[in-house]
């Protein structure tokens, strides 16, 4: 026989209202109480009647997730975590791949995509902050991921890319590296990721008394391995080879390391490499890749909580929140041999 909401309340020692708040994702539940209720839900195998709940509330139980690239290791890992978190709330996730197409991003944000959903989590690449503000549907709950934020009724969840990049380059400077190149500038995009990481890169150099040099900075079309490989080959063909590289993504870093190996450049003895994202491939490269590791689990949890607060708020009247998620620098063999 299936368990009821009252059964869960009795097992957890709380009221039925508290169980309902946990199931609905309400923020008005203490963390310890939420954990106790969730444990009771798991133990009893309780599953809410989604159809009845949705009919009563006028909701579908479906949310949208729009990411630029499904094949990207970073976005793939993040999408998996978001789907897992959504399942805990008994939500179904529809995943859209935007490929940074401005018109598609605009249609999703205005609610003109033909998708019926209760809310949207999106990582926009093509639209500027002003466009996001002007475009975002006033009644559709929206959470933005990444460096691009907007004014109005849209929450924003991101890592401090400027500080993270500064820490990565400061690590290289601390190892005595002085010819530090940057791979990953993207002047054709408006999402702010590359601009912020470039800002952190240059800030660290200036603080060390090293003027940034345009010839050490390489622009790329995308953040993929082949782009990193092409940029690394170009740097090695220059008059003076770099002794370190800060890549704006792990994929770029892995491509750069591949070319360095082909050219006989020893890593990290002759070339230290730092990436960004902490994707699985970097943990198994040779040597393992030093990288900036965003707390992807926290990104997923906080984004879903922000969306839940909006969905369950009358008229979507929750004030916009900007949440900065923690990161850490994971030092591995691509910068320190014994790491």
Tab-separated table of C-alpha atoms in Angstrom:
chain	number	residue	atom	x	y	z
A	1	UNK	CA	0.000	0.000	0.000
A	2	UNK	CA	1.387	3.452	-0.947
A	3	UNK	CA	2.277	5.896	1.801
A	4	UNK	CA	0.436	9.163	2.294
A	5	UNK	CA	1.571	12.658	3.167
A	6	UNK	CA	0.238	12.082	6.706
A	7	UNK	CA	2.375	8.932	7.009
A	8	UNK	CA	5.477	10.962	6.140
A	9	UNK	CA	4.505	13.651	8.661
A	10	UNK	CA	4.116	11.048	11.411
A	11	UNK	CA	7.465	9.396	10.581
A	12	UNK	CA	9.317	12.730	10.533
A	13	UNK	CA	7.500	14.131	13.577
A	14	UNK	CA	6.290	17.234	11.762
A	15	UNK	CA	2.993	18.613	10.493
A	16	UNK	CA	1.469	17.676	7.145
A	17	UNK	CA	1.919	21.338	6.117
A	18	UNK	CA	5.674	21.060	6.702
A	19	UNK	CA	5.845	17.938	4.525
A	20	UNK	CA	3.893	19.781	1.824
A	21	UNK	CA	6.348	22.695	2.007
A	22	UNK	CA	9.296	20.327	1.567
A	23	UNK	CA	7.670	18.527	-1.360
A	24	UNK	CA	6.831	21.857	-2.991
A	25	UNK	CA	10.338	23.210	-2.454
A	26	UNK	CA	9.379	26.025	-0.137
A	27	UNK	CA	12.308	27.889	1.388
A	28	UNK	CA	10.403	28.298	4.669
A	29	UNK	CA	11.701	25.027	6.126
A	30	UNK	CA	14.818	24.716	8.290
A	31	UNK	CA	17.612	22.658	6.752
A	32	UNK	CA	17.558	19.997	9.512
A	33	UNK	CA	13.776	19.663	9.280
A	34	UNK	CA	13.940	19.432	5.496
A	35	UNK	CA	16.521	16.647	5.765
A	36	UNK	CA	14.405	14.740	8.307
A	37	UNK	CA	11.327	14.982	6.082
A	38	UNK	CA	13.298	13.937	2.997
A	39	UNK	CA	14.632	10.885	4.848
A	40	UNK	CA	11.052	9.930	5.800
A	41	UNK	CA	9.958	10.376	2.181
A	42	UNK	CA	12.781	8.124	0.993
A	43	UNK	CA	12.151	5.482	3.672
A	44	UNK	CA	8.416	5.288	2.980
A	45	UNK	CA	8.731	5.636	-0.778
A	46	UNK	CA	6.189	8.460	-0.748
A	47	UNK	CA	5.277	9.858	-4.156
A	48	UNK	CA	2.931	12.864	-4.360
A	49	UNK	CA	-0.061	12.772	-6.701
A	50	UNK	CA	1.410	15.073	-9.324
A	51	UNK	CA	-1.643	15.184	-11.531
A	52	UNK	CA	-3.948	16.233	-8.717
A	53	UNK	CA	-1.459	18.716	-7.318
A	54	UNK	CA	-0.855	20.306	-10.701
A	55	UNK	CA	-4.565	20.598	-11.457
A	56	UNK	CA	-5.216	22.292	-8.122
A	57	UNK	CA	-2.328	24.721	-8.531
A	58	UNK	CA	-2.633	25.301	-12.260
A	59	UNK	CA	0.898	24.020	-12.877
A	60	UNK	CA	2.344	21.332	-15.143
A	61	UNK	CA	5.184	19.929	-13.003
A	62	UNK	CA	7.489	20.599	-15.978
A	63	UNK	CA	10.441	22.996	-16.020
A	64	UNK	CA	12.765	23.945	-18.843
A	65	UNK	CA	16.572	23.828	-18.896
A	66	UNK	CA	18.260	25.675	-21.751
A	67	UNK	CA	22.007	25.178	-22.149
A	68	UNK	CA	24.280	26.164	-25.042
A	69	UNK	CA	25.801	22.732	-25.768
A	70	UNK	CA	24.682	19.245	-24.817
A	71	UNK	CA	28.032	17.709	-25.794
A	72	UNK	CA	30.021	20.039	-23.526
A	73	UNK	CA	31.393	18.047	-20.550
A	74	UNK	CA	30.712	20.953	-18.189
A	75	UNK	CA	27.124	21.535	-19.283
A	76	UNK	CA	26.515	17.783	-19.480
A	77	UNK	CA	27.592	17.303	-15.861
A	78	UNK	CA	25.592	20.328	-14.728
A	79	UNK	CA	22.473	19.185	-16.602
A	80	UNK	CA	22.691	15.779	-14.908
A	81	UNK	CA	22.860	17.385	-11.471
A	82	UNK	CA	19.941	19.686	-12.256
A	83	UNK	CA	17.808	16.768	-13.456
A	84	UNK	CA	18.621	14.832	-10.263
A	85	UNK	CA	17.669	17.804	-8.086
A	86	UNK	CA	14.466	18.357	-10.058
A	87	UNK	CA	13.483	14.701	-9.632
A	88	UNK	CA	13.703	15.121	-5.870
A	89	UNK	CA	10.991	17.760	-6.262
A	90	UNK	CA	8.982	15.480	-8.580
A	91	UNK	CA	9.575	17.830	-11.508
A	92	UNK	CA	10.123	16.769	-15.108
A	93	UNK	CA	12.864	18.619	-17.016
A	94	UNK	CA	12.734	19.494	-20.716
A	95	UNK	CA	16.269	20.190	-21.979
A	96	UNK	CA	16.833	22.578	-24.871
A	97	UNK	CA	20.135	23.172	-26.696
A	98	UNK	CA	20.466	26.802	-27.779
A	99	UNK	CA	23.939	26.752	-29.382
A	100	UNK	CA	24.112	30.424	-28.418
A	101	UNK	CA	21.419	31.348	-30.943
A	102	UNK	CA	20.021	34.757	-29.997
A	103	UNK	CA	16.597	34.237	-31.549
A	104	UNK	CA	16.095	30.875	-29.833
A	105	UNK	CA	17.167	32.291	-26.461
A	106	UNK	CA	14.744	35.170	-26.999
A	107	UNK	CA	11.849	32.829	-27.810
A	108	UNK	CA	12.471	30.761	-24.685
A	109	UNK	CA	12.611	33.812	-22.449
A	110	UNK	CA	9.451	35.346	-23.893
A	111	UNK	CA	7.543	32.089	-23.588
A	112	UNK	CA	7.045	31.884	-27.377
A	113	UNK	CA	8.865	28.567	-27.856
A	114	UNK	CA	5.658	26.527	-27.713
A	115	UNK	CA	6.790	24.749	-24.539
A	116	UNK	CA	4.370	24.644	-21.607
A	117	UNK	CA	6.428	24.847	-18.417
A	118	UNK	CA	6.279	26.232	-14.903
A	119	UNK	CA	9.701	27.863	-15.010
A	120	UNK	CA	12.975	28.092	-16.928
A	121	UNK	CA	16.660	27.759	-16.027
A	122	UNK	CA	18.818	29.129	-18.832
A	123	UNK	CA	22.503	29.781	-19.497
A	124	UNK	CA	22.340	32.572	-22.101
A	125	UNK	CA	25.220	33.133	-24.499
A	126	UNK	CA	23.943	35.476	-27.178
A	127	UNK	CA	21.799	38.077	-25.430
A	128	UNK	CA	23.230	41.095	-23.651
A	129	UNK	CA	22.162	42.086	-20.142
A	130	UNK	CA	19.883	44.794	-21.555
A	131	UNK	CA	18.284	42.329	-23.971
A	132	UNK	CA	17.756	39.815	-21.167
A	133	UNK	CA	16.065	42.477	-19.073
A	134	UNK	CA	13.837	43.594	-21.925
A	135	UNK	CA	13.060	40.094	-23.169
A	136	UNK	CA	12.400	38.060	-20.033
A	137	UNK	CA	8.755	37.051	-19.670
A	138	UNK	CA	7.319	38.921	-16.676
A	139	UNK	CA	5.200	35.987	-15.467
A	140	UNK	CA	7.474	33.022	-16.279
A	141	UNK	CA	9.816	32.194	-13.345
A	142	UNK	CA	13.375	32.424	-14.711
A	143	UNK	CA	16.805	31.619	-13.269
A	144	UNK	CA	19.929	32.658	-15.184
A	145	UNK	CA	23.145	30.636	-14.993
A	146	UNK	CA	26.583	31.960	-15.855
A	147	UNK	CA	28.148	35.382	-15.957
A	148	UNK	CA	25.358	37.219	-17.760
A	149	UNK	CA	22.815	38.743	-15.363
A	150	UNK	CA	19.708	40.861	-15.884
A	151	UNK	CA	17.583	43.331	-13.988
A	152	UNK	CA	14.010	42.522	-13.108
A	153	UNK	CA	12.366	39.249	-12.063
A	154	UNK	CA	15.168	36.823	-12.873
A	155	UNK	CA	17.484	35.211	-10.338
A	156	UNK	CA	21.154	34.844	-11.206
A	157	UNK	CA	23.401	31.963	-10.073
A	158	UNK	CA	27.092	32.070	-11.007
A	159	UNK	CA	30.712	31.687	-9.974
A	160	UNK	CA	32.920	34.767	-9.537
A	161	UNK	CA	34.953	34.214	-12.705
A	162	UNK	CA	37.137	37.291	-12.185
A	163	UNK	CA	38.328	36.135	-8.765
A	164	UNK	CA	38.663	32.516	-9.896
A	165	UNK	CA	40.815	33.477	-12.894
A	166	UNK	CA	42.933	35.748	-10.703
A	167	UNK	CA	43.569	32.833	-8.322
A	168	UNK	CA	44.502	30.511	-11.192
A	169	UNK	CA	47.036	32.950	-12.642
A	170	UNK	CA	48.365	33.852	-9.181
A	171	UNK	CA	49.075	30.143	-8.686
A	172	UNK	CA	51.173	30.143	-11.865
A	173	UNK	CA	52.974	33.320	-10.801
A	174	UNK	CA	53.699	31.733	-7.439
A	175	UNK	CA	55.474	28.907	-9.256
A	176	UNK	CA	57.828	31.439	-10.838
A	177	UNK	CA	56.142	31.486	-14.256
A	178	UNK	CA	56.321	34.838	-16.013
A	179	UNK	CA	55.415	34.159	-19.655
A	180	UNK	CA	51.796	33.281	-18.986
A	181	UNK	CA	49.488	33.021	-21.969
A	182	UNK	CA	45.676	33.082	-21.934
A	183	UNK	CA	43.576	30.924	-24.248
A	184	UNK	CA	39.859	31.502	-24.527
A	185	UNK	CA	38.954	35.096	-25.350
A	186	UNK	CA	35.636	35.249	-27.254
A	187	UNK	CA	34.949	38.787	-28.485
A	188	UNK	CA	32.064	37.516	-30.644
A	189	UNK	CA	29.999	36.373	-27.625
A	190	UNK	CA	28.086	38.529	-25.164
A	191	UNK	CA	27.740	36.147	-22.222
A	192	UNK	CA	30.580	37.714	-20.216
A	193	UNK	CA	32.412	34.470	-19.391
A	194	UNK	CA	35.545	35.125	-21.448
A	195	UNK	CA	35.589	38.830	-20.586
A	196	UNK	CA	35.520	38.145	-16.856
A	197	UNK	CA	38.184	35.436	-17.012
A	198	UNK	CA	40.377	37.719	-19.116
A	199	UNK	CA	39.886	40.468	-16.540
A	200	UNK	CA	41.023	38.167	-13.728
A	201	UNK	CA	44.013	37.011	-15.800
A	202	UNK	CA	45.159	40.577	-16.455
A	203	UNK	CA	44.522	41.683	-12.877
A	204	UNK	CA	46.833	39.003	-11.493
A	205	UNK	CA	49.578	39.915	-13.980
A	206	UNK	CA	49.381	43.626	-13.177
A	207	UNK	CA	49.537	42.942	-9.447
A	208	UNK	CA	52.774	41.027	-10.073
A	209	UNK	CA	54.198	43.947	-12.070
A	210	UNK	CA	53.803	42.188	-15.434
A	211	UNK	CA	51.992	44.251	-18.074
A	212	UNK	CA	49.479	42.148	-20.040
A	213	UNK	CA	50.651	41.554	-23.602
A	214	UNK	CA	48.117	41.148	-26.433
A	215	UNK	CA	50.419	38.653	-28.174
A	216	UNK	CA	49.996	36.279	-25.210
A	217	UNK	CA	46.200	36.319	-25.474
A	218	UNK	CA	44.453	34.006	-27.942
A	219	UNK	CA	40.847	34.302	-29.088
A	220	UNK	CA	38.853	31.170	-29.927
A	221	UNK	CA	35.633	30.422	-31.747
A	222	UNK	CA	34.457	28.018	-29.055
A	223	UNK	CA	35.774	26.475	-25.823
A	224	UNK	CA	36.549	23.065	-27.327
A	225	UNK	CA	39.685	20.932	-27.525
A	226	UNK	CA	40.425	21.736	-31.162
A	227	UNK	CA	40.326	25.469	-30.385
A	228	UNK	CA	42.788	24.993	-27.537
A	229	UNK	CA	45.051	22.889	-29.749
A	230	UNK	CA	45.038	25.505	-32.504
A	231	UNK	CA	45.800	28.333	-30.069
A	232	UNK	CA	48.627	26.381	-28.411
A	233	UNK	CA	50.240	25.619	-31.775
A	234	UNK	CA	50.086	29.305	-32.627
A	235	UNK	CA	51.730	30.247	-29.326
A	236	UNK	CA	54.519	27.679	-29.751
A	237	UNK	CA	55.196	28.958	-33.262
A	238	UNK	CA	55.796	32.464	-31.926
A	239	UNK	CA	59.154	34.084	-31.272
A	240	UNK	CA	59.097	33.255	-27.545
A	241	UNK	CA	57.215	30.249	-26.189
A	242	UNK	CA	55.129	30.703	-23.022
A	243	UNK	CA	56.118	28.925	-19.828
A	244	UNK	CA	52.487	28.702	-18.631
A	245	UNK	CA	48.951	28.764	-20.014
A	246	UNK	CA	45.674	29.692	-18.365
A	247	UNK	CA	42.847	28.211	-20.429
A	248	UNK	CA	39.301	29.490	-19.937
A	249	UNK	CA	37.894	25.930	-19.994
A	250	UNK	CA	39.232	22.444	-19.317
A	251	UNK	CA	38.495	21.449	-22.902
A	252	UNK	CA	40.760	24.243	-24.152
A	253	UNK	CA	43.440	23.181	-21.662
A	254	UNK	CA	43.281	19.536	-22.784
A	255	UNK	CA	43.659	20.581	-26.421
A	256	UNK	CA	46.636	22.760	-25.516
A	257	UNK	CA	48.276	19.921	-23.572
A	258	UNK	CA	47.798	17.564	-26.520
A	259	UNK	CA	49.741	19.878	-28.850
A	260	UNK	CA	52.435	20.463	-26.241
A	261	UNK	CA	52.959	16.694	-25.966
A	262	UNK	CA	53.168	16.386	-29.766
A	263	UNK	CA	55.792	19.147	-29.868
A	264	UNK	CA	57.886	17.507	-27.147
A	265	UNK	CA	57.163	20.201	-24.564
A	266	UNK	CA	57.302	18.727	-21.056
A	267	UNK	CA	54.376	19.460	-18.738
A	268	UNK	CA	54.753	20.973	-16.165
A	269	UNK	CA	58.543	21.334	-16.357
A	270	UNK	CA	58.544	23.524	-19.466
A	271	UNK	CA	54.876	24.470	-19.607
A	272	UNK	CA	52.426	24.694	-16.703
A	273	UNK	CA	48.725	24.494	-17.616
A	274	UNK	CA	45.596	25.520	-15.682
A	275	UNK	CA	42.032	24.974	-16.871
A	276	UNK	CA	38.573	25.940	-15.654
A	277	UNK	CA	35.484	23.749	-14.920
A	278	UNK	CA	36.892	20.552	-13.304
A	279	UNK	CA	35.402	18.145	-15.837
A	280	UNK	CA	36.037	14.417	-15.502
A	281	UNK	CA	38.454	14.196	-18.451
A	282	UNK	CA	40.889	16.540	-16.718
A	283	UNK	CA	41.173	14.230	-13.713
A	284	UNK	CA	42.390	11.406	-15.975
A	285	UNK	CA	44.640	13.319	-18.382
A	286	UNK	CA	48.404	12.873	-18.189
A	287	UNK	CA	49.425	14.718	-16.190
A	288	UNK	CA	46.141	15.415	-14.407
A	289	UNK	CA	44.921	18.940	-15.060
A	290	UNK	CA	45.084	21.724	-12.474
A	291	UNK	CA	41.748	23.507	-12.681
A	292	UNK	CA	39.272	25.914	-11.148
A	293	UNK	CA	36.471	23.761	-9.741
A	294	UNK	CA	33.052	25.446	-9.419
A	295	UNK	CA	30.722	23.765	-6.936
A	296	UNK	CA	28.384	22.348	-9.599
A	297	UNK	CA	26.247	20.574	-6.999
A	298	UNK	CA	25.589	23.895	-5.298
A	299	UNK	CA	24.811	25.568	-8.620
A	300	UNK	CA	22.143	22.931	-9.275
A	301	UNK	CA	20.687	23.058	-5.770
A	302	UNK	CA	20.552	26.841	-5.510
A	303	UNK	CA	19.171	27.294	-9.026
A	304	UNK	CA	16.349	24.819	-8.335
A	305	UNK	CA	15.590	26.448	-4.976
A	306	UNK	CA	15.398	29.884	-6.610
A	307	UNK	CA	13.071	28.518	-9.255
A	308	UNK	CA	10.878	26.795	-6.649
A	309	UNK	CA	10.601	30.021	-4.650
A	310	UNK	CA	9.345	31.778	-7.776
A	311	UNK	CA	6.993	29.018	-8.929
A	312	UNK	CA	5.296	28.745	-5.540
A	313	UNK	CA	5.147	32.482	-4.931
A	314	UNK	CA	1.862	34.233	-5.812
A	315	UNK	CA	2.301	36.227	-9.019
A	316	UNK	CA	6.063	35.448	-9.118
A	317	UNK	CA	6.682	38.389	-6.773
A	318	UNK	CA	9.929	37.181	-5.134
A	319	UNK	CA	12.708	39.840	-5.292
A	320	UNK	CA	15.473	38.975	-7.740
A	321	UNK	CA	18.456	37.269	-6.097
A	322	UNK	CA	22.083	37.108	-7.213
A	323	UNK	CA	23.895	34.102	-5.755
A	324	UNK	CA	27.664	33.636	-6.007
A	325	UNK	CA	28.649	29.973	-5.809
A	326	UNK	CA	31.895	28.808	-4.223
A	327	UNK	CA	34.877	27.581	-6.234
A	328	UNK	CA	38.317	26.219	-5.444
A	329	UNK	CA	41.589	25.723	-7.257
A	330	UNK	CA	42.517	22.042	-7.541
A	331	UNK	CA	46.275	21.764	-7.945
A	332	UNK	CA	47.338	18.701	-9.939
A	333	UNK	CA	50.250	17.472	-11.994
A	334	UNK	CA	49.927	19.926	-14.902
A	335	UNK	CA	51.405	22.655	-12.667
A	336	UNK	CA	53.081	20.857	-9.748
A	337	UNK	CA	54.799	17.513	-10.573
A	338	UNK	CA	54.270	15.919	-7.179
A	339	UNK	CA	50.596	16.975	-6.910
